[in-house]
Amino acid sequence: MKRYSAFAIAREAMRNHTGWDRAWAKRAPKKKYDVIIVGAGGHGLATAYYLGKNFGITNVAILEKGWLGGGNTGRNTTIIRSNYLQDPSAAIYEKSRSLYETMSQDLNYNVMFSPRGVIMLAQTQHEVRGYKRTAHANALQGVTTEWIDPARVKELCPIMNIDGPRYPVLGGLWQARGGTARHDAVAWGYARACSDMGMDVIQQCEVKGVRQQNGKVVGVDTTQGAIDCDKLGMVVAGHSGVLSQMAGFRLPIESVALQALVSEPIKPAMDIVVMANTVHGYLSQSDKGEMVIGGGTDGYNNYTQRGSFHHIEETVRALVETFPMLARLKMLRQWGGIVDVTGDRSPILSKTPVEGIFVNCGWGTGGFKAIPGSGWAMAELIAKGQSPLTDEFSMFRFREGKFIDESVAAGGAH
Ligand code: FAD
Ligand code: PYC
């Protein structure tokens, strides 16, 4: 694969861009792989990438029923932060945030990581306590966050009305190295790197069945035929329950739509990300100038990858008191993705009751930020059967009552 560089761009400009390779090869499935990853979202692709990079395992296929990055990865609002409360969460989310810092160089692909800073607003006394506790925990964990007062919030985000009649801003949890990245580029960059290592990224290939012999996985049945494997990683977010059913076990997961919308583009109005979880809303401004807006999950389980009118009204109504300028904007488009939510709002990275099957899911409304860290950890779990980053995130913790409660830190309210 040719490297992207200023020199390559100049060379291609001189010859009408006729010399670029395809970013990833289009291949038909082989009969057998060492590892099959189901789901070419960010987590599946990152898992495959680190299997190759960290463990030299490259006889790998990533199977995707639609187009790569077309699930939640390409539908999310790209907030990256690592300000979680519990130690196992801080470890994996901070690993992930730090990998984002060098991802463009690592993948030789510009993922537009923008560490512009993220505030989680406290608008009730309950949130003040929760975020102060998180700031103290983060200090012990080596994660740089800070409790800031309302005057500093206003300084960081002048368009905000901090004296709202119902929910005045009482302060916030500020992570200066949090931010955003370009979601598609993260998926494309990993896919290109996987393909370059000789892995097969196979789109339009839906897994319809999981084959086992004597309690061990031996392959999958797909819309492109049967494919054998020694190990299987299920990394399908909102469809995890469907896949686990094919493999004959159940997961403690609920699937529910999360929606987002963007406004018409406007001149630069805010250069940080703000989350207001009490009122169920959050806001940032994209490089194109659109205000990127999201809120809470739908109030009922569903598999609907679509937006709905009531959600626009609820979310904008929630935010407009704190951001009065929103009232004057036209909304441009909205969409939805299916997120996979666990009871303790923490993910599952785990072995399963079937030997050779591993599952990565349960990132709920907050897994984009976790893509590189999750891929790093999941690759180690698949390659070695154990990873210090995944030990606490077993699917069996729910049976044992060892919850990792992240209800305060979880992203879009649910
Ligand atoms: P996905 O990207 O959904 O990938 C799973 C893939 O599996 C899909 O492409 C799907 O087609 C494929 N698949 C499913 N079934 C099969 C099958 N049978 N065979 C083959 N392939 C299959 N997180 C943040 O950190 N910050 C945010 O700001 C943020 N905002 C969000 C906003 C919205 C509106 C949404 C919906 C989510 C948001 N998230 C956010 C959450 C984040 O998007 C997800 O946690 C993350 O993208 C999950 O990635 P994934 O790779 O696990 O799943
Ligand atoms: O996890 O930070 C997050 C998030 C913000 C919006 C949706 N998820």
Coordinates of C-alpha atoms and ligand atoms in Angstrom, one line a residue:
M1 CA 0.0 0.0 0.0
K2 CA 1.4 3.4 -1.0
R3 CA 1.8 5.8 2.0
Y4 CA -0.2 9.0 2.0
S5 CA 2.1 12.0 2.3
A6 CA 2.4 15.6 1.0
F7 CA 4.7 14.3 -1.7
A8 CA 2.2 11.7 -2.8
I9 CA -0.6 14.3 -3.0
A10 CA 1.6 16.6 -5.1
R11 CA 2.6 13.7 -7.4
E12 CA -1.0 12.6 -7.9
A13 CA -2.1 16.2 -8.5
M14 CA 0.3 16.2 -11.4
R15 CA -1.2 13.1 -13.0
N16 CA -4.9 13.6 -12.4
H17 CA -5.0 11.3 -9.4
T18 CA -4.7 8.1 -11.5
G19 CA -2.1 6.5 -9.3
W20 CA -3.9 5.9 -6.0
D21 CA -4.5 2.3 -4.8
R22 CA -7.9 1.3 -3.5
A23 CA -8.0 2.1 0.2
W24 CA -8.9 -1.6 0.9
A25 CA -9.0 -4.6 -1.4
K26 CA -12.3 -6.2 -2.4
R27 CA -12.0 -9.9 -1.9
A28 CA -14.2 -13.0 -1.8
P29 CA -14.1 -15.0 1.4
K30 CA -11.6 -17.8 1.8
K31 CA -12.7 -21.3 3.1
K32 CA -11.0 -20.8 6.5
Y33 CA -9.5 -18.1 8.7
D34 CA -7.7 -18.2 12.1
V35 CA -10.0 -15.5 13.3
I36 CA -13.3 -14.2 12.0
I37 CA -14.5 -10.9 13.3
V38 CA -18.3 -10.2 12.7
G39 CA -19.0 -6.5 12.3
A40 CA -16.9 -3.9 10.5
G41 CA -17.6 -1.1 12.8
G42 CA -14.8 0.7 14.6
H43 CA -14.5 -1.9 17.3
G44 CA -14.4 -4.9 14.9
L45 CA -11.9 -3.2 12.6
A46 CA -9.7 -2.0 15.5
T47 CA -9.7 -5.6 17.0
A48 CA -8.5 -7.0 13.7
Y49 CA -5.9 -4.3 13.3
Y50 CA -4.3 -4.9 16.8
L51 CA -4.5 -8.7 16.2
G52 CA -2.2 -8.1 13.3
K53 CA -0.1 -5.3 14.7
N54 CA 0.4 -6.5 18.2
F55 CA 0.2 -10.3 17.8
G56 CA 1.1 -11.0 14.1
I57 CA -2.2 -12.7 13.5
T58 CA -3.2 -11.7 10.0
N59 CA -5.2 -14.7 8.6
V60 CA -8.3 -12.7 9.6
A61 CA -11.6 -11.8 7.9
I62 CA -13.9 -9.0 9.0
L63 CA -17.4 -9.7 7.9
E64 CA -19.9 -6.9 7.5
K65 CA -23.6 -7.3 6.6
G66 CA -23.8 -3.7 5.1
W67 CA -21.0 -1.3 4.4
L68 CA -18.1 -0.8 6.8
G69 CA -18.7 1.9 9.3
G70 CA -22.4 2.0 8.4
G71 CA -23.6 1.0 11.9
N72 CA -23.2 3.2 14.9
T73 CA -19.6 4.1 14.0
G74 CA -20.8 6.2 11.1
R75 CA -23.8 7.5 12.9
N76 CA -22.3 8.8 16.2
T77 CA -21.5 12.3 17.3
T78 CA -17.8 11.5 17.9
I79 CA -17.3 12.7 21.5
I80 CA -14.0 11.4 23.0
R81 CA -13.3 11.6 26.7
S82 CA -12.1 9.3 29.5
N83 CA -13.7 10.8 32.6
Y84 CA -15.2 7.7 33.9
L85 CA -15.6 6.8 37.6
Q86 CA -14.5 3.2 38.2
D87 CA -10.8 2.1 37.8
P88 CA -11.4 -0.6 35.1
S89 CA -13.3 2.0 33.0
A90 CA -10.7 4.7 33.4
A91 CA -8.0 2.3 32.4
I92 CA -9.6 1.3 29.1
Y93 CA -11.1 4.7 28.2
E94 CA -7.8 6.5 28.9
K95 CA -5.8 3.9 26.9
S96 CA -8.3 4.6 24.1
R97 CA -8.0 8.4 24.4
S98 CA -4.3 8.2 24.4
L99 CA -4.3 6.0 21.3
Y100 CA -6.5 8.6 19.5
E101 CA -3.7 11.2 20.0
T102 CA -1.4 9.3 17.7
M103 CA -3.9 7.4 15.5
S104 CA -3.5 9.5 12.4
Q105 CA 0.3 8.9 12.4
D106 CA -0.1 5.2 13.4
L107 CA -2.6 4.5 10.6
N108 CA -1.1 7.0 8.1
Y109 CA -4.7 8.2 7.7
N110 CA -6.0 11.6 8.9
V111 CA -8.7 10.9 11.4
M112 CA -9.0 14.6 12.3
F113 CA -8.6 14.0 16.0
S114 CA -9.5 17.4 17.6
P115 CA -8.7 17.6 21.3
R116 CA -10.8 20.7 21.8
G117 CA -12.0 19.9 25.3
V118 CA -15.2 18.5 26.7
I119 CA -17.4 19.8 29.6
M120 CA -20.1 17.7 31.3
L121 CA -22.3 20.3 32.9
A122 CA -23.6 20.0 36.4
Q123 CA -27.1 21.4 36.6
T124 CA -28.4 19.7 39.8
Q125 CA -26.7 19.2 43.2
H126 CA -26.8 15.5 42.4
E127 CA -24.6 16.1 39.3
V128 CA -22.3 18.4 41.3
R129 CA -21.6 15.6 43.8
G130 CA -21.2 13.0 41.0
Y131 CA -18.8 15.0 38.9
K132 CA -16.7 16.2 41.9
R133 CA -16.4 12.5 42.9
T134 CA -15.3 11.7 39.3
A135 CA -12.7 14.4 39.3
H136 CA -11.2 13.0 42.6
A137 CA -11.3 9.5 41.2
N138 CA -9.7 10.6 37.9
A139 CA -6.9 12.3 39.9
L140 CA -6.1 8.9 41.6
Q141 CA -6.3 7.1 38.2
G142 CA -3.9 9.5 36.5
V143 CA -6.7 10.8 34.2
T144 CA -6.5 14.6 33.8
T145 CA -9.9 16.2 34.5
E146 CA -10.9 19.2 36.6
W147 CA -14.0 20.5 38.4
I148 CA -14.7 24.0 37.1
D149 CA -17.0 26.8 38.4
P150 CA -19.8 28.5 36.4
A151 CA -17.6 31.5 35.5
R152 CA -15.0 29.2 33.9
V153 CA -17.8 27.4 32.0
K154 CA -19.0 30.7 30.6
E155 CA -15.4 31.7 29.7
L156 CA -14.9 28.4 27.8
C157 CA -18.3 28.6 26.1
P158 CA -19.5 32.2 25.8
I159 CA -22.7 31.3 23.9
M160 CA -24.1 29.5 26.9
N161 CA -26.8 31.0 29.2
I162 CA -25.5 29.8 32.6
D163 CA -28.4 31.5 34.6
G164 CA -31.3 29.4 33.1
P165 CA -34.4 29.6 35.3
R166 CA -34.9 25.9 35.7
Y167 CA -31.4 24.4 35.4
P168 CA -28.7 27.1 36.1
V169 CA -25.2 25.9 35.4
L170 CA -23.6 25.0 38.8
G171 CA -20.2 24.0 37.4
G172 CA -18.8 21.2 35.2
L173 CA -16.4 18.4 34.8
W174 CA -13.8 19.6 32.3
Q175 CA -11.4 17.4 30.3
A176 CA -9.2 19.6 28.2
R177 CA -7.7 16.6 26.2
G178 CA -11.1 15.2 25.3
G179 CA -12.6 16.2 21.9
T180 CA -13.8 14.7 18.7
A181 CA -12.5 12.8 15.6
R182 CA -13.9 12.1 12.1
H183 CA -16.0 8.9 12.6
D184 CA -15.8 7.6 9.0
A185 CA -12.1 8.2 8.8
V186 CA -11.5 6.0 11.9
A187 CA -13.3 3.1 10.2
W188 CA -11.7 3.7 6.9
G189 CA -8.2 4.1 8.4
Y190 CA -8.4 0.8 10.2
A191 CA -9.9 -1.0 7.2
R192 CA -7.1 0.3 5.0
A193 CA -4.4 -0.8 7.5
C194 CA -6.1 -4.3 7.9
S195 CA -6.3 -4.8 4.2
D196 CA -2.6 -3.7 3.9
M197 CA -1.7 -6.5 6.4
G198 CA -3.4 -9.1 4.1
M199 CA -6.7 -9.3 6.0
D200 CA -10.0 -9.6 4.2
V201 CA -12.6 -6.9 4.8
I202 CA -15.8 -8.4 3.3
Q203 CA -18.8 -6.2 3.0
Q204 CA -22.4 -7.3 2.1
C205 CA -21.7 -10.6 4.0
E206 CA -24.2 -11.2 6.7
V207 CA -23.6 -13.9 9.3
K208 CA -26.8 -16.0 9.5
G209 CA -25.6 -18.9 11.7
V210 CA -22.8 -19.9 14.0
R211 CA -21.5 -23.5 13.6
Q212 CA -20.1 -25.4 16.6
Q213 CA -18.7 -28.9 17.3
N214 CA -18.4 -30.3 20.9
G215 CA -18.9 -26.9 22.4
K216 CA -16.3 -25.2 20.2
V217 CA -16.9 -22.8 17.3
V218 CA -15.9 -24.1 13.9
G219 CA -17.3 -21.5 11.5
V220 CA -20.2 -19.3 10.4
D221 CA -22.9 -19.5 7.7
T222 CA -23.1 -16.3 5.7
T223 CA -24.9 -14.8 2.7
Q224 CA -21.7 -15.5 0.9
G225 CA -21.5 -19.1 2.0
A226 CA -20.0 -21.1 4.9
I227 CA -16.6 -19.9 6.3
D228 CA -14.6 -21.9 8.8
C229 CA -12.6 -20.4 11.6
D230 CA -10.7 -21.3 14.8
K231 CA -11.8 -18.2 16.7
L232 CA -14.8 -15.9 16.3
G233 CA -15.1 -12.3 17.6
M234 CA -18.7 -10.9 17.7
V235 CA -18.5 -7.2 17.5
V236 CA -21.9 -6.1 16.3
A237 CA -23.1 -3.5 18.9
G238 CA -27.0 -3.3 18.7
H239 CA -27.2 -6.7 17.1
S240 CA -25.2 -8.6 19.8
G241 CA -28.4 -10.2 21.1
V242 CA -29.2 -11.5 17.6
L243 CA -25.7 -13.0 17.1
S244 CA -25.5 -14.5 20.6
Q245 CA -28.8 -16.2 20.0
M246 CA -27.3 -17.8 16.8
A247 CA -24.5 -19.1 19.0
G248 CA -27.0 -20.4 21.6
F249 CA -26.5 -18.1 24.6
R250 CA -28.1 -14.9 25.9
L251 CA -26.5 -11.6 26.7
P252 CA -27.7 -9.1 29.4
I253 CA -28.2 -6.4 26.7
E254 CA -31.0 -4.2 25.5
S255 CA -31.0 -2.7 22.0
V256 CA -32.4 0.8 21.7
A257 CA -32.2 3.6 19.2
L258 CA -30.1 6.7 19.9
Q259 CA -30.8 9.7 17.6
A260 CA -28.8 12.8 16.6
L261 CA -29.3 15.8 14.4
V262 CA -27.4 18.7 12.8
S263 CA -28.3 22.3 12.1
E264 CA -27.6 24.3 9.0
P265 CA -23.9 25.4 9.0
I266 CA -23.1 28.6 10.7
K267 CA -19.9 30.6 11.5
P268 CA -17.7 29.3 14.3
A269 CA -19.8 29.7 17.5
M270 CA -18.3 27.2 20.0
D271 CA -14.9 25.4 20.0
I272 CA -15.5 22.9 22.7
V273 CA -18.0 20.0 23.3
V274 CA -20.7 20.5 25.9
M275 CA -22.8 17.7 27.4
A276 CA -25.9 18.6 29.6
N277 CA -27.0 15.2 30.9
T278 CA -29.7 16.4 33.3
V279 CA -31.7 17.9 30.4
H280 CA -30.7 15.1 28.0
G281 CA -28.8 17.1 25.4
Y282 CA -25.3 17.8 24.1
L283 CA -23.8 20.0 21.5
S284 CA -20.6 20.6 19.5
Q285 CA -19.8 22.3 16.2
S286 CA -18.5 20.3 13.2
D287 CA -15.7 21.5 11.0
K288 CA -18.4 22.3 8.3
G289 CA -20.1 24.6 10.8
E290 CA -23.2 22.5 11.6
M291 CA -24.2 22.3 15.2
V292 CA -24.1 18.6 16.1
I293 CA -26.9 17.9 18.6
G294 CA -27.9 14.7 20.4
G295 CA -30.1 13.7 23.4
G296 CA -31.3 10.6 25.2
T297 CA -32.1 7.2 23.9
D298 CA -35.6 6.3 22.7
G299 CA -37.8 5.3 25.6
Y300 CA -38.4 1.7 24.4
N301 CA -36.4 -1.1 22.9
N302 CA -36.3 -1.1 19.1
Y303 CA -34.1 -1.8 16.1
T304 CA -34.9 1.4 14.2
Q305 CA -32.0 3.1 12.6
R306 CA -34.0 6.3 11.9
G307 CA -34.8 9.6 13.5
S308 CA -38.3 10.7 14.7
F309 CA -40.0 14.1 15.0
H310 CA -40.7 13.9 18.7
H311 CA -37.0 13.5 19.3
I312 CA -36.1 16.7 17.6
E313 CA -38.6 18.6 19.7
E314 CA -37.5 17.0 23.0
T315 CA -33.8 17.4 22.4
V316 CA -33.9 21.0 21.1
R317 CA -36.4 22.0 23.8
A318 CA -34.0 20.6 26.4
L319 CA -31.0 22.5 25.1
V320 CA -32.5 25.8 24.1
E321 CA -32.7 27.3 27.6
T322 CA -28.9 26.8 28.0
F323 CA -28.1 27.6 24.4
P324 CA -30.7 30.2 23.4
M325 CA -29.1 30.8 19.9
L326 CA -30.3 27.3 18.9
A327 CA -33.9 28.7 18.6
R328 CA -32.8 30.7 15.5
L329 CA -31.3 27.7 13.6
K330 CA -32.9 25.5 11.0
M331 CA -32.3 21.8 11.5
L332 CA -30.8 20.1 8.4
R333 CA -30.9 16.3 9.0
Q334 CA -31.4 13.7 11.7
W335 CA -30.7 9.9 12.0
G336 CA -30.6 7.1 14.5
G337 CA -28.4 4.1 15.4
I338 CA -29.0 1.0 17.5
V339 CA -27.0 1.0 20.7
D340 CA -26.5 -2.0 23.0
V341 CA -27.1 -1.1 26.7
T342 CA -26.1 -3.1 29.8
G343 CA -27.6 -2.7 33.2
D344 CA -24.4 -1.1 34.7
R345 CA -23.7 1.0 31.7
S346 CA -20.3 -0.7 31.1
P347 CA -19.2 -2.8 28.2
I348 CA -18.7 -6.5 27.8
L349 CA -15.4 -7.8 26.5
S350 CA -15.5 -11.4 27.3
K351 CA -15.1 -15.1 26.6
T352 CA -18.5 -16.8 26.2
P353 CA -20.0 -20.2 27.0
V354 CA -18.8 -21.4 23.6
E355 CA -15.1 -22.1 23.3
G356 CA -13.4 -19.9 20.8
I357 CA -16.2 -17.3 20.7
F358 CA -15.5 -13.9 22.2
V359 CA -17.9 -11.0 22.5
N360 CA -17.3 -7.2 22.5
C361 CA -20.5 -5.2 23.0
G362 CA -22.5 -3.1 25.5
W363 CA -20.7 0.2 24.8
G364 CA -24.2 1.7 24.7
T365 CA -24.2 5.4 23.8
G366 CA -20.5 5.8 24.4
G367 CA -18.4 3.5 22.4
F368 CA -16.9 5.7 19.7
K369 CA -14.3 7.1 22.2
A370 CA -13.4 3.5 23.1
I371 CA -12.6 2.2 19.7
P372 CA -8.8 2.0 19.8
G373 CA -8.6 0.9 23.4
S374 CA -11.3 -1.7 23.0
G375 CA -9.6 -3.1 19.8
W376 CA -6.3 -3.2 21.6
A377 CA -7.8 -5.1 24.6
M378 CA -10.0 -7.4 22.6
A379 CA -7.1 -8.4 20.3
E380 CA -5.2 -9.4 23.4
L381 CA -8.1 -11.3 24.8
I382 CA -8.6 -13.3 21.5
A383 CA -4.9 -13.9 21.0
K384 CA -3.9 -14.8 24.6
G385 CA -7.2 -15.7 26.2
Q386 CA -6.7 -12.9 28.8
S387 CA -6.1 -9.2 29.0
P388 CA -5.7 -7.0 32.0
L389 CA -7.9 -4.4 30.3
T390 CA -10.8 -6.8 29.9
D391 CA -10.6 -8.8 33.1
E392 CA -13.4 -6.9 34.9
F393 CA -15.7 -6.7 31.8
S394 CA -16.7 -10.3 31.6
M395 CA -20.3 -11.1 30.6
F396 CA -20.4 -13.3 33.8
R397 CA -20.1 -10.3 36.1
F398 CA -23.9 -9.9 36.0
R399 CA -24.3 -13.4 37.4
E400 CA -21.8 -12.6 40.2
G401 CA -23.1 -9.1 41.0
K402 CA -19.7 -7.5 40.2
F403 CA -21.2 -4.5 38.4
I404 CA -19.1 -1.6 37.1
D405 CA -21.5 1.3 37.7
E406 CA -21.0 4.1 35.2
S407 CA -24.5 5.6 35.2
V408 CA -23.1 9.1 35.9
A409 CA -20.3 8.9 33.3
A410 CA -22.3 7.3 30.5
G411 CA -22.8 9.5 27.5
G412 CA -26.3 10.3 26.0
A413 CA -28.7 9.8 28.9
H414 CA -30.4 6.4 29.0
Ligands
FAD1 P1 -21.1 -0.6 14.9 O1 -20.4 0.6 14.4 O2 -22.6 -0.5 15.0 O3 -20.6 -1.8 14.1 C1 -21.3 -3.1 14.2 C2 -21.4 -3.6 12.8 O4 -21.9 -5.0 12.8 C3 -22.4 -2.8 11.9 O5 -21.7 -2.3 10.8 C4 -23.4 -3.9 11.5 O6 -23.9 -3.7 10.2 C5 -22.6 -5.2 11.7 N1 -23.4 -6.4 11.8 C6 -24.5 -6.5 12.6 N2 -25.0 -7.8 12.5 C7 -24.2 -8.4 11.6 C8 -24.3 -9.7 11.1 N3 -25.2 -10.6 11.4 N4 -23.3 -10.1 10.1 C9 -22.4 -9.2 9.7 N5 -22.3 -7.9 10.3 C10 -23.2 -7.5 11.2 N6 -20.1 7.1 21.4 C11 -19.1 8.0 21.8 O7 -18.1 7.6 22.4 N7 -19.3 9.4 21.6 C12 -20.4 9.9 21.0 O8 -20.5 11.1 20.9 C13 -21.4 9.0 20.6 N8 -22.5 9.5 20.0 C14 -23.4 8.6 19.5 C15 -24.5 9.1 18.8 C16 -25.4 8.3 18.2 C17 -26.6 8.9 17.5 C18 -25.2 6.9 18.3 C19 -26.2 6.0 17.6 C20 -24.2 6.4 19.0 C21 -23.3 7.2 19.6 N9 -22.1 6.7 20.3 C22 -21.2 7.6 20.8 C23 -22.0 5.3 20.5 C24 -21.0 4.7 19.4 O9 -21.5 5.1 18.2 C25 -21.0 3.2 19.5 O10 -20.8 2.7 20.9 C26 -19.9 2.6 18.7 O11 -19.9 3.2 17.4 C27 -20.1 1.1 18.6 O12 -19.2 0.7 17.6 P2 -19.2 -0.8 17.1 O13 -18.1 -1.0 16.2 O14 -19.3 -1.7 18.3 O15 -20.6 -0.9 16.4
PYC2 O1 -20.3 9.0 25.4 O2 -19.6 11.0 25.4 C1 -20.4 10.2 25.1 C2 -21.5 10.5 24.3 C3 -21.9 11.8 24.0 C4 -23.0 11.6 23.2 C5 -23.3 10.3 23.1 N1 -22.4 9.7 23.7

